[in-house]
PDB file of C-alpha atoms in Angstrom:
ATOM      1  CA  UNK A  11      76.310 153.322  99.449  1.00  0.00           C
ATOM      2  CA  UNK A  12      77.851 150.121 100.743  1.00  0.00           C
ATOM      3  CA  UNK A  13      77.849 151.578 104.344  1.00  0.00           C
ATOM      4  CA  UNK A  14      74.279 152.657 104.089  1.00  0.00           C
ATOM      5  CA  UNK A  15      73.344 149.137 102.851  1.00  0.00           C
ATOM      6  CA  UNK A  16      74.982 147.546 105.867  1.00  0.00           C
ATOM      7  CA  UNK A  17      73.483 150.065 108.295  1.00  0.00           C
ATOM      8  CA  UNK A  18      70.230 148.014 108.714  1.00  0.00           C
ATOM      9  CA  UNK A  19      68.952 150.210 111.579  1.00  0.00           C
ATOM     10  CA  UNK A  20      69.629 153.374 109.597  1.00  0.00           C
ATOM     11  CA  UNK A  21      71.314 154.943 112.630  1.00  0.00           C
ATOM     12  CA  UNK A  22      74.534 156.125 110.848  1.00  0.00           C
ATOM     13  CA  UNK A  23      76.662 153.347 112.405  1.00  0.00           C
ATOM     14  CA  UNK A  24      77.661 149.792 111.628  1.00  0.00           C
ATOM     15  CA  UNK A  25      78.024 147.229 114.502  1.00  0.00           C
ATOM     16  CA  UNK A  26      81.748 146.060 114.849  1.00  0.00           C
ATOM     17  CA  UNK A  27      80.880 142.497 114.140  1.00  0.00           C
ATOM     18  CA  UNK A  28      79.514 143.693 110.716  1.00  0.00           C
ATOM     19  CA  UNK A  29      82.553 145.359 109.790  1.00  0.00           C
ATOM     20  CA  UNK A  30      84.482 142.395 108.089  1.00  0.00           C
ATOM     21  CA  UNK A  31      81.459 141.602 105.821  1.00  0.00           C
ATOM     22  CA  UNK A  32      81.265 145.240 104.697  1.00  0.00           C
ATOM     23  CA  UNK A  33      84.915 145.475 103.999  1.00  0.00           C
ATOM     24  CA  UNK A  34      84.946 142.229 102.066  1.00  0.00           C
ATOM     25  CA  UNK A  35      81.885 143.289 100.087  1.00  0.00           C
ATOM     26  CA  UNK A  36      84.119 146.235  98.824  1.00  0.00           C
ATOM     27  CA  UNK A  37      86.517 143.507  97.607  1.00  0.00           C
ATOM     28  CA  UNK A  38      89.174 144.097 100.241  1.00  0.00           C
ATOM     29  CA  UNK A  39      90.285 140.917 102.192  1.00  0.00           C
ATOM     30  CA  UNK A  40      92.095 141.952 105.424  1.00  0.00           C
ATOM     31  CA  UNK A  41      93.989 139.413 107.195  1.00  0.00           C
ATOM     32  CA  UNK A  42      92.889 138.090 110.645  1.00  0.00           C
ATOM     33  CA  UNK A  43      95.760 140.237 112.078  1.00  0.00           C
ATOM     34  CA  UNK A  44      94.533 143.396 110.297  1.00  0.00           C
ATOM     35  CA  UNK A  45      90.987 142.788 111.659  1.00  0.00           C
ATOM     36  CA  UNK A  46      92.222 142.203 115.102  1.00  0.00           C
ATOM     37  CA  UNK A  47      94.147 145.660 114.911  1.00  0.00           C
ATOM     38  CA  UNK A  48      90.931 147.342 113.904  1.00  0.00           C
ATOM     39  CA  UNK A  49      88.918 145.712 116.527  1.00  0.00           C
ATOM     40  CA  UNK A  50      91.667 146.709 119.101  1.00  0.00           C
ATOM     41  CA  UNK A  51      91.745 150.467 117.762  1.00  0.00           C
ATOM     42  CA  UNK A  52      87.812 150.543 118.342  1.00  0.00           C
ATOM     43  CA  UNK A  53      87.648 148.325 121.321  1.00  0.00           C
ATOM     44  CA  UNK A  54      85.783 150.757 123.391  1.00  0.00           C
ATOM     45  CA  UNK A  55      82.944 151.085 120.792  1.00  0.00           C
ATOM     46  CA  UNK A  56      80.292 148.731 119.625  1.00  0.00           C
ATOM     47  CA  UNK A  57      79.786 150.597 116.363  1.00  0.00           C
ATOM     48  CA  UNK A  58      81.641 152.697 113.706  1.00  0.00           C
ATOM     49  CA  UNK A  59      80.353 155.663 112.201  1.00  0.00           C
ATOM     50  CA  UNK A  60      80.823 156.785 108.603  1.00  0.00           C
ATOM     51  CA  UNK A  61      83.864 158.811 109.042  1.00  0.00           C
ATOM     52  CA  UNK A  62      85.646 156.136 111.057  1.00  0.00           C
ATOM     53  CA  UNK A  63      84.534 153.588 108.292  1.00  0.00           C
ATOM     54  CA  UNK A  64      86.302 155.775 105.880  1.00  0.00           C
ATOM     55  CA  UNK A  65      89.403 156.107 107.967  1.00  0.00           C
ATOM     56  CA  UNK A  66      89.573 152.138 108.359  1.00  0.00           C
ATOM     57  CA  UNK A  67      89.096 151.747 104.654  1.00  0.00           C
ATOM     58  CA  UNK A  68      91.750 154.418 103.833  1.00  0.00           C
ATOM     59  CA  UNK A  69      94.219 152.516 106.003  1.00  0.00           C
ATOM     60  CA  UNK A  70      93.416 149.260 104.404  1.00  0.00           C
ATOM     61  CA  UNK A  71      93.697 150.693 100.780  1.00  0.00           C
ATOM     62  CA  UNK A  72      97.202 152.394 101.727  1.00  0.00           C
ATOM     63  CA  UNK A  73      98.440 148.941 102.964  1.00  0.00           C
ATOM     64  CA  UNK A  74      97.172 147.315 100.003  1.00  0.00           C
ATOM     65  CA  UNK A  75      98.748 149.668  97.459  1.00  0.00           C
ATOM     66  CA  UNK A  76     102.026 149.498  99.490  1.00  0.00           C
ATOM     67  CA  UNK A  77     101.998 145.797  99.219  1.00  0.00           C
ATOM     68  CA  UNK A  78     101.238 145.708  95.525  1.00  0.00           C
ATOM     69  CA  UNK A  79     104.032 148.209  94.793  1.00  0.00           C
ATOM     70  CA  UNK A  80     106.594 146.301  96.785  1.00  0.00           C
ATOM     71  CA  UNK A  81     105.631 142.876  95.099  1.00  0.00           C
ATOM     72  CA  UNK A  82     106.037 144.409  91.654  1.00  0.00           C
ATOM     73  CA  UNK A  83     109.578 145.728  92.621  1.00  0.00           C
ATOM     74  CA  UNK A  84     110.547 142.491  94.375  1.00  0.00           C
ATOM     75  CA  UNK A  85     109.789 140.541  91.184  1.00  0.00           C
ATOM     76  CA  UNK A  86     112.649 142.345  89.389  1.00  0.00           C
ATOM     77  CA  UNK A  87     114.906 141.989  92.325  1.00  0.00           C
ATOM     78  CA  UNK A  88     116.071 138.501  91.650  1.00  0.00           C
ATOM     79  CA  UNK A  89     118.891 138.484  94.145  1.00  0.00           C
ATOM     80  CA  UNK A  90     116.826 139.815  97.092  1.00  0.00           C
ATOM     81  CA  UNK A  91     119.180 142.885  97.543  1.00  0.00           C
ATOM     82  CA  UNK A  92     116.559 145.631  97.745  1.00  0.00           C
ATOM     83  CA  UNK A  93     118.100 147.204  94.597  1.00  0.00           C
ATOM     84  CA  UNK A  94     116.765 147.144  91.089  1.00  0.00           C
ATOM     85  CA  UNK A  95     118.104 148.999  88.016  1.00  0.00           C
ATOM     86  CA  UNK A  96     116.419 152.334  87.176  1.00  0.00           C
ATOM     87  CA  UNK A  97     115.307 150.991  83.824  1.00  0.00           C
ATOM     88  CA  UNK A  98     113.321 148.324  85.505  1.00  0.00           C
ATOM     89  CA  UNK A  99     111.761 150.955  87.829  1.00  0.00           C
ATOM     90  CA  UNK A 100     110.852 152.929  84.884  1.00  0.00           C
ATOM     91  CA  UNK A 101     109.317 149.703  83.190  1.00  0.00           C
ATOM     92  CA  UNK A 102     107.269 149.002  86.386  1.00  0.00           C
ATOM     93  CA  UNK A 103     105.907 152.441  86.847  1.00  0.00           C
ATOM     94  CA  UNK A 104     105.106 152.770  83.027  1.00  0.00           C
ATOM     95  CA  UNK A 105     103.213 149.415  82.648  1.00  0.00           C
ATOM     96  CA  UNK A 106     101.604 148.458  85.946  1.00  0.00           C
ATOM     97  CA  UNK A 107      98.759 149.950  87.951  1.00  0.00           C
ATOM     98  CA  UNK A 108      98.177 153.698  87.031  1.00  0.00           C
ATOM     99  CA  UNK A 109     100.576 153.581  83.956  1.00  0.00           C
ATOM    100  CA  UNK A 110     102.743 156.720  84.252  1.00  0.00           C
ATOM    101  CA  UNK A 111     104.245 158.594  81.428  1.00  0.00           C
ATOM    102  CA  UNK A 112     108.081 158.894  81.095  1.00  0.00           C
ATOM    103  CA  UNK A 113     107.704 162.495  82.382  1.00  0.00           C
ATOM    104  CA  UNK A 114     105.841 161.472  85.553  1.00  0.00           C
ATOM    105  CA  UNK A 115     108.158 158.564  86.178  1.00  0.00           C
ATOM    106  CA  UNK A 116     111.276 161.034  85.901  1.00  0.00           C
ATOM    107  CA  UNK A 117     109.478 163.411  88.143  1.00  0.00           C
ATOM    108  CA  UNK A 118     108.682 160.856  90.592  1.00  0.00           C
ATOM    109  CA  UNK A 119     112.341 159.827  90.598  1.00  0.00           C
ATOM    110  CA  UNK A 120     113.300 163.453  90.874  1.00  0.00           C
ATOM    111  CA  UNK A 121     110.899 164.093  93.617  1.00  0.00           C
ATOM    112  CA  UNK A 122     112.262 161.294  95.868  1.00  0.00           C
ATOM    113  CA  UNK A 123     115.890 162.137  95.022  1.00  0.00           C
ATOM    114  CA  UNK A 124     116.781 158.456  94.760  1.00  0.00           C
ATOM    115  CA  UNK A 125     117.677 158.264  91.191  1.00  0.00           C
ATOM    116  CA  UNK A 126     121.426 159.348  91.310  1.00  0.00           C
ATOM    117  CA  UNK A 127     122.870 156.258  89.765  1.00  0.00           C
ATOM    118  CA  UNK A 128     121.909 153.267  87.604  1.00  0.00           C
ATOM    119  CA  UNK A 129     120.278 151.398  90.454  1.00  0.00           C
ATOM    120  CA  UNK A 130     117.765 152.549  93.117  1.00  0.00           C
ATOM    121  CA  UNK A 131     116.845 151.030  96.610  1.00  0.00           C
ATOM    122  CA  UNK A 132     113.188 150.482  95.968  1.00  0.00           C
ATOM    123  CA  UNK A 133     112.024 150.444  99.590  1.00  0.00           C
ATOM    124  CA  UNK A 134     113.560 154.096 100.041  1.00  0.00           C
ATOM    125  CA  UNK A 135     112.099 155.019  96.716  1.00  0.00           C
ATOM    126  CA  UNK A 136     108.620 153.826  97.981  1.00  0.00           C
ATOM    127  CA  UNK A 137     109.078 155.414 101.341  1.00  0.00           C
ATOM    128  CA  UNK A 138     110.058 158.732 100.071  1.00  0.00           C
ATOM    129  CA  UNK A 139     107.369 158.792  97.290  1.00  0.00           C
ATOM    130  CA  UNK A 140     104.777 158.200  99.831  1.00  0.00           C
ATOM    131  CA  UNK A 141     106.143 160.825 102.111  1.00  0.00           C
ATOM    132  CA  UNK A 142     106.304 163.224  99.388  1.00  0.00           C
ATOM    133  CA  UNK A 143     102.767 162.672  98.049  1.00  0.00           C
ATOM    134  CA  UNK A 144     101.253 162.511 101.672  1.00  0.00           C
ATOM    135  CA  UNK A 145     102.583 165.850 102.463  1.00  0.00           C
ATOM    136  CA  UNK A 146     101.120 167.379  99.354  1.00  0.00           C
ATOM    137  CA  UNK A 147      97.513 168.293 100.071  1.00  0.00           C
ATOM    138  CA  UNK A 148      96.432 167.543  96.573  1.00  0.00           C
ATOM    139  CA  UNK A 149      96.889 163.785  96.875  1.00  0.00           C
ATOM    140  CA  UNK A 150      99.387 161.325  95.190  1.00  0.00           C
ATOM    141  CA  UNK A 151      98.270 161.272  91.739  1.00  0.00           C
ATOM    142  CA  UNK A 152      98.297 165.179  91.397  1.00  0.00           C
ATOM    143  CA  UNK A 153     101.481 165.728  93.160  1.00  0.00           C
ATOM    144  CA  UNK A 154     103.354 163.512  90.726  1.00  0.00           C
ATOM    145  CA  UNK A 155     101.992 165.273  87.736  1.00  0.00           C
ATOM    146  CA  UNK A 156     102.927 168.671  89.034  1.00  0.00           C
ATOM    147  CA  UNK A 157     105.850 170.403  87.561  1.00  0.00           C
TER     148      UNK A 157
END
């Protein structure tokens, strides 16, 4: 709907200069650098079509989710070591964002192979979890729930 709303000429494409407004209307606020990267990626084009717009938005959402997850883990990493206790990891995953059940949390830890001790390197956990869910054609939420 948003794409069509900003497609004033009804040609199935948005002018590149209108793209920041469209993205912001969806309550995503990319940095100046992110907008420059998008502009560079589509520098040969004056417009983006709907599939291209979806790709841009998917990349922005992915970056945003990664940042939010990392921020949550860093809040528990008081010494800045990149390591948190497993109980803190479980608490984060059960109380923030899409709250996971303890079974889903344990499955996510098992899926990534990062929970062998009392602590976990959260950047490794995030990276491995995203790799595991990205390779699953069902998408992230379903792959975590699979058993």
